[in-house]
Amino acid sequence: MRHLLLLLLGLLLLHQGRCFEFVIDGEWEDEVSHIQDRRQRHKRAILTSDEQEDFEAIRGDDITVRSYKVESRITSRFAHTIVRSSVVNSGSQAQSIGFNIQIPKQAFISNFSMNVNGITFVGSVKEKHVAKSLYAQARSRDKAAGIVRANSQDMETFKTEVHVPPGSNIEFELHYQEMMHRKLGFYEHLLYLQPGRLVPHFQVDVYIFEPKGISVVQTPNTLGGQFTELIRVTTSENKAHIVFKPNLQQQRTCENCTGSAIDGVFTTRYDVKRDSNAGELQVSDGHFVQFFAPSDLSPLPKNVVFVIDVSGSMWGVKMKQTVEAMQAILDDLTIDDNFNIIDFNHNVRCWNEELVPGSQVQIKDAKRYIDGIKPNGGTNINEALMRAIQMLVKASGQGMINPRSISMIILVSDGDPTVGETKLNIIQKNVKRVMREDFSLFSVGIGFDVDYDFLERIAMENRGMAQRIYANYDAAEQLRTFYSQISSPLLRRVIIQFPENSVSDVTHNRFDKYFGGSELVVAGKVLPSESNTLTSFTTASAESLDLTLETETDMAELDTELAKHQHSFTGFARQMWAYITLKQLIAERSLASTAAKKRKITQQIMKLAVEHQFVTPLTALLVESEDARERLLVDSPKDPRRGCCSGGGSSSRQLNIVYQPPPWVQISTTPTPSPFVHGTKEWAVLPQVNLVDNDPHFIVRLPGSNMNVCFNIDSKPGHTLNLVSDSGAGLVVNGKLISSKELLKNKLKTYFGTISVYYLPDGVSVIIGTDRIAMNHGRNNHSFTWGATAQIDQDRVKISIVKNSHVTVTVNKNIQVMVLLHQVWKKHPVNVDFLGVYLPSDNQYSALVHGLLGQFSRELDVSVHDIHEGADPLKKEATMEVKGHKLRVTRGWQKDYRRDKKRGSNVDCWFVHNSGKGFIDGHYTDYIVSDLNDSH
C-alpha cells in the first residue's frame, strides 16, 4: 500500500519570459484531520517497488553535475552541515532537475537557497500561517512532491525540483543542524552520499572541534573497500578533519563504467576526553551547555520484564529475529538482575509467576521458553502491560527489589491492539494510572505497520524511550543495539543545578536515569553577573552510594578559543539550546492533555523556531528571490506513522526556575571559594593533627606536652606501610611508597604514591592515587579523577574531593583522613606527584588503634631536657625520654602543606633519628604490610 505524505506547495516563477517551476506540493497540518479510527490507522507506509527506486542526489536527463560538496562543522557535539551542488542543463530541451538530500530525522533544516541563471533565492523561517499567506500571493499553480518522509530508520528525504530551459545553471545549497547524541560510547555523524552519477568535483569535509580534546576518531568502511584509502583523517589534541575527495576515475564502479560507486553512508564516529565524572560545562555566546557522561561506575542492578507480542502478525521473520535478539539479551543479564518474560496475543502468558534472578539456570530455561513460542491470534497490549506492572509492584512489595535498582518494562510489538481494550488513549491512561514513578517503560515497534506514535508517547510518558525496528535481515541486531543502550544503568535521579540568579531558560535538568555510554545534556542562558565563572552542581545515586559533583568554567575562555579556529561553529551553544528546547517542546506538545495547553506550546515552538531559523512541523522556510517577487516554500514532513509533532528527548521543560543549591552549597551574593573547600576548611587548618608528608616526614602533635615530634621512615619503593590499624573501629589506613625519577645527592627519595582507607564493617575500600580516587564495595567499583570537586556518600563512609587539592574520607562520622595531592611539573627530571596524609587529633578511634600514626592517638609521656648547641649552630640538640628510652633529638622543622601546598608552613619539632627508633613501638619494618588493605 502506498502512502507518502507530500508536504509542500507548488510555485511557478516567471522571469523575463522564462519558466522556472519549483516542484513543491502537499497539505497543511491544520488542513489534515488526524486519523482516529483503527481502520485508518492501518493505512501506514509500506515499501512498494515504486518507492524502492534508486536514490539520486541529482535527478534529470542530459545534465552536467559540475560539483557536489558536503561540509560539516561539529563543535561541542553540535553539527552544522551544508550540502552544495552546481548543475547545468546540458540538454536541448527545458526539463526538471531534482536536488534530493537524505538528512537525519533528528536534524532541523535551517536554510535552503538556489541560484538559477543569476536569480538568487534565499530562505527564512516563518510561522507556517505567515509563510502560507506570503506564498499564496505568488502561487500560480500546484505541482508535485517537495519533501517526503523516507522509509528508512534514521533518515528523511529533502526533495526539490526546478524546471529550467536548456543551458541553465543551477546552484543548490541546503543547511541543516543537529546535536550529536552519544550512544554506546560514541558520537556518530552520518552523511548519505548517493550522487547517482560521476561528479568532477566531489568532496566531503568534516571538521570536529571539541574544547576538552578528542579521544578517538573512527571512519568505518561503510562506502565500500575501494574508498578505504581515500578517506584521510587529520587529528590534533582538540581538532579533527576528515576529507573524502575521490576523483572521477576513483568514483567509477569499474574502470570504464559511467556509473558512480559512491552509494551509501559516510560515517564518522568520535568521542571526547573527560577529565572527571563531574561533566563538562561550556559557556559561549551568552548560553551554557553542560555535558554529563560519567564512567568508571558499577552498573545498577536491573529488574526487567520483557513483554513480547506473539500475535499472528509476528509470524515469520519478525518472530525469528526477535527470538534471536532475545537469546543474546538474556545472556547479558547478571545474577544481580531480576527478570521475567510475558508473551501475549489475545491471551497473556507469563514464563514465571514472579521475577527471578538472572542465574545461568533461569536464563537457560527462559531461552527454551522463547524458542517454543508460536505466533498466532490477536493483540492484547493493555492486559500484557497491566500484568507486567503488577509483577513489578508485587516484587517491590515483597522486598525482592533493591531500592537502588532500576525497574523497567520492555515492550516489543508490531501492531495495534485488536483484543481487550483497543482504544490507544485509554491504554495510555491505564498505564499512566498504575505505573510507579520508579518504573520505566521502553517500547520497540517492529515494522512499518506499527503505530509508532502511540508507542513513543506511552514510553515518553513513563520515563522511557521508543525505537522503531525495521523487519529486515538485521532486525535482531537493531533490537540488540537498542537493548545495549539501556542495559547498563549507572545512575538514577540525576539533577543538574546552578546557583540562584546565574542562569535562565534551562532545558530539562532532572533525569530519571543515566545509562553507560550515553550522555545527559542541559543547556540554558547565562544571566549577567560580576563573576567570570559559572558553576554547576550535579547530584545522583549510584549503586550503594550517592554523589554530589561540582564543576565550573570560565565564561569568556571558550569564545576566545573559538575565534582562533577557522572551521568551528561559533554559534553552537545558542543553537544547541534552541535545538534541545524545541525537541522537548515538540515532545511535550504530543503529550498535551488539553487543547489550551497544546496551543500555548505551539506558540512557544513557533516563536523559538523563527528566532533560531529552524524548520519544524509548525514552521516553514520561505525561499524568496532578492526582490521578494518569487517565492518557494520548504515545509517539515508530518509522518503518518508518528503523528504530527512527536519528537525525541524529554517530555518536560523548565524555564525561569530559581535553582536551589544542594544543602552543602553555601552561596552568597559575592563570589566565595568553592563550597567544598568551605565545607572542609575549618578542620583542614586545625593545628591538632598528626601527619605524614613529603619524603615521607612524620609529624606527631603532643598537645599535653605542647610539642611536636618528627621522624622520617627510610623504607624502599614498593613497600606498603601501615599508618592506622584499628580492629575495634574496623579501620585500616595504609600507604604505598614510590620513588623519585632519579637519584638526588646520591639518594633515591621515597614518597607516598597511594593511600588506602579500608572500612571493614561496610566492606568499603577507598584507594587514593595521584591520578584518581577509587571506591570499591564488594563487586562494585567506582572511580573518580582529581579533576572535579565531588562528594560521595556510601552508608557510613563519605568521600569529599576538592578539585586538584585534597580528599577527605570520613568514616562513621567520627574519623577523618585527609589526603593532600602534590602535583609537580610532568617533565621534571627528578620529582614526581605524591600524597600527604593528615589525621585530626580528635579522631575517635577505639582502644585497639595502632600503626605508625595511629599509636599516637593516645598522649605519650615525653620529656625533653639537656638542650644544648649541636653540630649545626642553627639546630639545637637535646635528650628525649619516652617509653623508657633516652633518645638524642635535634631541633628542626618540617612542612605542613594544608595552608600552602606549594611552599608549605614550617612546623617546629624535635627530630628523632634512625626512622623514629625508640619513639615508635618496635622497628619501622614491623609496619610493612603485604597490601593496601592489610591490617598487619
PDB file of N, CA and C in Angstrom, residues 518-562:
ATOM      1  N   SER A 518      26.133   6.737  27.236  1.00  0.00           N
ATOM      2  CA  SER A 518      25.308   7.820  26.717  1.00  0.00           C
ATOM      3  C   SER A 518      25.798   9.150  27.284  1.00  0.00           C
ATOM      4  N   GLU A 519      24.956  10.155  27.244  1.00  0.00           N
ATOM      5  CA  GLU A 519      25.333  11.463  27.767  1.00  0.00           C
ATOM      6  C   GLU A 519      24.073  12.243  28.097  1.00  0.00           C
ATOM      7  N   LEU A 520      24.087  12.953  29.212  1.00  0.00           N
ATOM      8  CA  LEU A 520      23.000  13.854  29.579  1.00  0.00           C
ATOM      9  C   LEU A 520      23.455  15.274  29.257  1.00  0.00           C
ATOM     10  N   VAL A 521      22.548  16.060  28.671  1.00  0.00           N
ATOM     11  CA  VAL A 521      22.906  17.416  28.247  1.00  0.00           C
ATOM     12  C   VAL A 521      21.863  18.393  28.778  1.00  0.00           C
ATOM     13  N   VAL A 522      22.336  19.464  29.399  1.00  0.00           N
ATOM     14  CA  VAL A 522      21.481  20.547  29.878  1.00  0.00           C
ATOM     15  C   VAL A 522      22.025  21.843  29.297  1.00  0.00           C
ATOM     16  N   ALA A 523      21.123  22.693  28.801  1.00  0.00           N
ATOM     17  CA  ALA A 523      21.544  23.962  28.219  1.00  0.00           C
ATOM     18  C   ALA A 523      20.658  25.083  28.735  1.00  0.00           C
ATOM     19  N   GLY A 524      21.116  26.310  28.581  1.00  0.00           N
ATOM     20  CA  GLY A 524      20.332  27.452  29.023  1.00  0.00           C
ATOM     21  C   GLY A 524      21.042  28.745  28.714  1.00  0.00           C
ATOM     22  N   LYS A 525      20.466  29.829  29.193  1.00  0.00           N
ATOM     23  CA  LYS A 525      21.041  31.155  29.019  1.00  0.00           C
ATOM     24  C   LYS A 525      21.784  31.560  30.290  1.00  0.00           C
ATOM     25  N   VAL A 526      22.870  32.302  30.114  1.00  0.00           N
ATOM     26  CA  VAL A 526      23.649  32.790  31.247  1.00  0.00           C
ATOM     27  C   VAL A 526      23.209  34.213  31.563  1.00  0.00           C
ATOM     28  N   LEU A 527      22.865  34.464  32.807  1.00  0.00           N
ATOM     29  CA  LEU A 527      22.441  35.796  33.216  1.00  0.00           C
ATOM     30  C   LEU A 527      23.653  36.685  33.489  1.00  0.00           C
ATOM     31  N   PRO A 528      23.494  38.002  33.306  1.00  0.00           N
ATOM     32  CA  PRO A 528      24.614  38.925  33.589  1.00  0.00           C
ATOM     33  C   PRO A 528      25.087  38.771  35.030  1.00  0.00           C
ATOM     34  N   SER A 529      26.405  38.801  35.202  1.00  0.00           N
ATOM     35  CA  SER A 529      26.973  38.598  36.535  1.00  0.00           C
ATOM     36  C   SER A 529      28.331  39.266  36.621  1.00  0.00           C
ATOM     37  N   GLU A 530      28.695  39.646  37.834  1.00  0.00           N
ATOM     38  CA  GLU A 530      30.028  40.203  38.043  1.00  0.00           C
ATOM     39  C   GLU A 530      31.089  39.117  38.066  1.00  0.00           C
ATOM     40  N   SER A 531      30.652  37.891  38.297  1.00  0.00           N
ATOM     41  CA  SER A 531      31.599  36.776  38.335  1.00  0.00           C
ATOM     42  C   SER A 531      31.984  36.380  36.922  1.00  0.00           C
ATOM     43  N   ASN A 532      33.202  35.908  36.759  1.00  0.00           N
ATOM     44  CA  ASN A 532      33.642  35.439  35.446  1.00  0.00           C
ATOM     45  C   ASN A 532      33.590  33.923  35.324  1.00  0.00           C
ATOM     46  N   THR A 533      32.973  33.266  36.303  1.00  0.00           N
ATOM     47  CA  THR A 533      32.853  31.814  36.247  1.00  0.00           C
ATOM     48  C   THR A 533      31.398  31.390  36.440  1.00  0.00           C
ATOM     49  N   LEU A 534      31.054  30.252  35.883  1.00  0.00           N
ATOM     50  CA  LEU A 534      29.748  29.629  36.082  1.00  0.00           C
ATOM     51  C   LEU A 534      29.984  28.261  36.696  1.00  0.00           C
ATOM     52  N   THR A 535      29.183  27.916  37.697  1.00  0.00           N
ATOM     53  CA  THR A 535      29.339  26.658  38.416  1.00  0.00           C
ATOM     54  C   THR A 535      28.066  25.835  38.300  1.00  0.00           C
ATOM     55  N   SER A 536      28.215  24.522  38.173  1.00  0.00           N
ATOM     56  CA  SER A 536      27.062  23.620  38.195  1.00  0.00           C
ATOM     57  C   SER A 536      27.260  22.583  39.296  1.00  0.00           C
ATOM     58  N   PHE A 537      26.149  22.102  39.837  1.00  0.00           N
ATOM     59  CA  PHE A 537      26.166  21.089  40.886  1.00  0.00           C
ATOM     60  C   PHE A 537      25.286  19.931  40.428  1.00  0.00           C
ATOM     61  N   THR A 538      25.833  18.735  40.435  1.00  0.00           N
ATOM     62  CA  THR A 538      25.096  17.555  39.990  1.00  0.00           C
ATOM     63  C   THR A 538      24.978  16.572  41.148  1.00  0.00           C
ATOM     64  N   THR A 539      23.763  16.136  41.417  1.00  0.00           N
ATOM     65  CA  THR A 539      23.538  15.104  42.423  1.00  0.00           C
ATOM     66  C   THR A 539      22.961  13.876  41.741  1.00  0.00           C
ATOM     67  N   ALA A 540      23.310  12.693  42.235  1.00  0.00           N
ATOM     68  CA  ALA A 540      22.842  11.450  41.628  1.00  0.00           C
ATOM     69  C   ALA A 540      23.041  10.308  42.609  1.00  0.00           C
ATOM     70  N   SER A 541      22.354   9.207  42.345  1.00  0.00           N
ATOM     71  CA  SER A 541      22.504   7.990  43.144  1.00  0.00           C
ATOM     72  C   SER A 541      23.103   6.902  42.270  1.00  0.00           C
ATOM     73  N   ALA A 542      24.184   6.305  42.746  1.00  0.00           N
ATOM     74  CA  ALA A 542      24.809   5.177  42.057  1.00  0.00           C
ATOM     75  C   ALA A 542      24.533   3.915  42.866  1.00  0.00           C
ATOM     76  N   GLU A 543      25.137   2.821  42.473  1.00  0.00           N
ATOM     77  CA  GLU A 543      24.959   1.564  43.202  1.00  0.00           C
ATOM     78  C   GLU A 543      25.593   1.710  44.582  1.00  0.00           C
ATOM     79  N   SER A 544      24.791   1.737  45.607  1.00  0.00           N
ATOM     80  CA  SER A 544      25.202   1.778  47.019  1.00  0.00           C
ATOM     81  C   SER A 544      25.767   3.106  47.483  1.00  0.00           C
ATOM     82  N   LEU A 545      25.789   4.130  46.623  1.00  0.00           N
ATOM     83  CA  LEU A 545      26.322   5.406  47.079  1.00  0.00           C
ATOM     84  C   LEU A 545      25.608   6.571  46.402  1.00  0.00           C
ATOM     85  N   ASP A 546      25.722   7.754  47.025  1.00  0.00           N
ATOM     86  CA  ASP A 546      25.157   8.987  46.498  1.00  0.00           C
ATOM     87  C   ASP A 546      26.298   9.936  46.134  1.00  0.00           C
ATOM     88  N   LEU A 547      26.111  10.636  45.012  1.00  0.00           N
ATOM     89  CA  LEU A 547      27.154  11.519  44.506  1.00  0.00           C
ATOM     90  C   LEU A 547      26.684  12.957  44.500  1.00  0.00           C
ATOM     91  N   THR A 548      27.605  13.870  44.782  1.00  0.00           N
ATOM     92  CA  THR A 548      27.396  15.292  44.578  1.00  0.00           C
ATOM     93  C   THR A 548      28.657  15.816  43.911  1.00  0.00           C
ATOM     94  N   LEU A 549      28.499  16.367  42.709  1.00  0.00           N
ATOM     95  CA  LEU A 549      29.642  16.752  41.896  1.00  0.00           C
ATOM     96  C   LEU A 549      29.549  18.234  41.550  1.00  0.00           C
ATOM     97  N   GLU A 550      30.692  18.863  41.479  1.00  0.00           N
ATOM     98  CA  GLU A 550      30.734  20.288  41.144  1.00  0.00           C
ATOM     99  C   GLU A 550      31.711  20.504  40.001  1.00  0.00           C
ATOM    100  N   THR A 551      31.326  21.353  39.051  1.00  0.00           N
ATOM    101  CA  THR A 551      32.267  21.743  38.002  1.00  0.00           C
ATOM    102  C   THR A 551      32.039  23.204  37.681  1.00  0.00           C
ATOM    103  N   GLU A 552      33.070  23.864  37.207  1.00  0.00           N
ATOM    104  CA  GLU A 552      32.955  25.285  36.880  1.00  0.00           C
ATOM    105  C   GLU A 552      33.745  25.580  35.619  1.00  0.00           C
ATOM    106  N   THR A 553      33.430  26.735  35.019  1.00  0.00           N
ATOM    107  CA  THR A 553      34.129  27.115  33.797  1.00  0.00           C
ATOM    108  C   THR A 553      34.227  28.632  33.720  1.00  0.00           C
ATOM    109  N   ASP A 554      35.255  29.073  33.043  1.00  0.00           N
ATOM    110  CA  ASP A 554      35.414  30.497  32.763  1.00  0.00           C
ATOM    111  C   ASP A 554      34.439  30.891  31.655  1.00  0.00           C
ATOM    112  N   MET A 555      33.704  31.982  31.844  1.00  0.00           N
ATOM    113  CA  MET A 555      32.633  32.323  30.910  1.00  0.00           C
ATOM    114  C   MET A 555      33.123  33.010  29.634  1.00  0.00           C
ATOM    115  N   ALA A 556      34.379  33.402  29.570  1.00  0.00           N
ATOM    116  CA  ALA A 556      34.885  34.066  28.370  1.00  0.00           C
ATOM    117  C   ALA A 556      35.901  33.221  27.614  1.00  0.00           C
ATOM    118  N   GLU A 557      36.385  32.189  28.256  1.00  0.00           N
ATOM    119  CA  GLU A 557      37.500  31.423  27.695  1.00  0.00           C
ATOM    120  C   GLU A 557      37.149  30.743  26.376  1.00  0.00           C
ATOM    121  N   LEU A 558      35.958  30.109  26.281  1.00  0.00           N
ATOM    122  CA  LEU A 558      35.619  29.332  25.088  1.00  0.00           C
ATOM    123  C   LEU A 558      35.427  30.224  23.870  1.00  0.00           C
ATOM    124  N   ASP A 559      34.765  31.381  24.025  1.00  0.00           N
ATOM    125  CA  ASP A 559      34.583  32.274  22.877  1.00  0.00           C
ATOM    126  C   ASP A 559      35.928  32.740  22.332  1.00  0.00           C
ATOM    127  N   THR A 560      36.868  33.002  23.213  1.00  0.00           N
ATOM    128  CA  THR A 560      38.214  33.387  22.776  1.00  0.00           C
ATOM    129  C   THR A 560      38.865  32.263  21.982  1.00  0.00           C
ATOM    130  N   GLU A 561      38.659  31.025  22.456  1.00  0.00           N
ATOM    131  CA  GLU A 561      39.240  29.866  21.772  1.00  0.00           C
ATOM    132  C   GLU A 561      38.568  29.625  20.429  1.00  0.00           C
ATOM    133  N   LEU A 562      37.247  29.748  20.377  1.00  0.00           N
ATOM    134  CA  LEU A 562      36.518  29.507  19.122  1.00  0.00           C
ATOM    135  C   LEU A 562      36.943  30.479  18.022  1.00  0.00           C
TER     136      LEU A 562
END
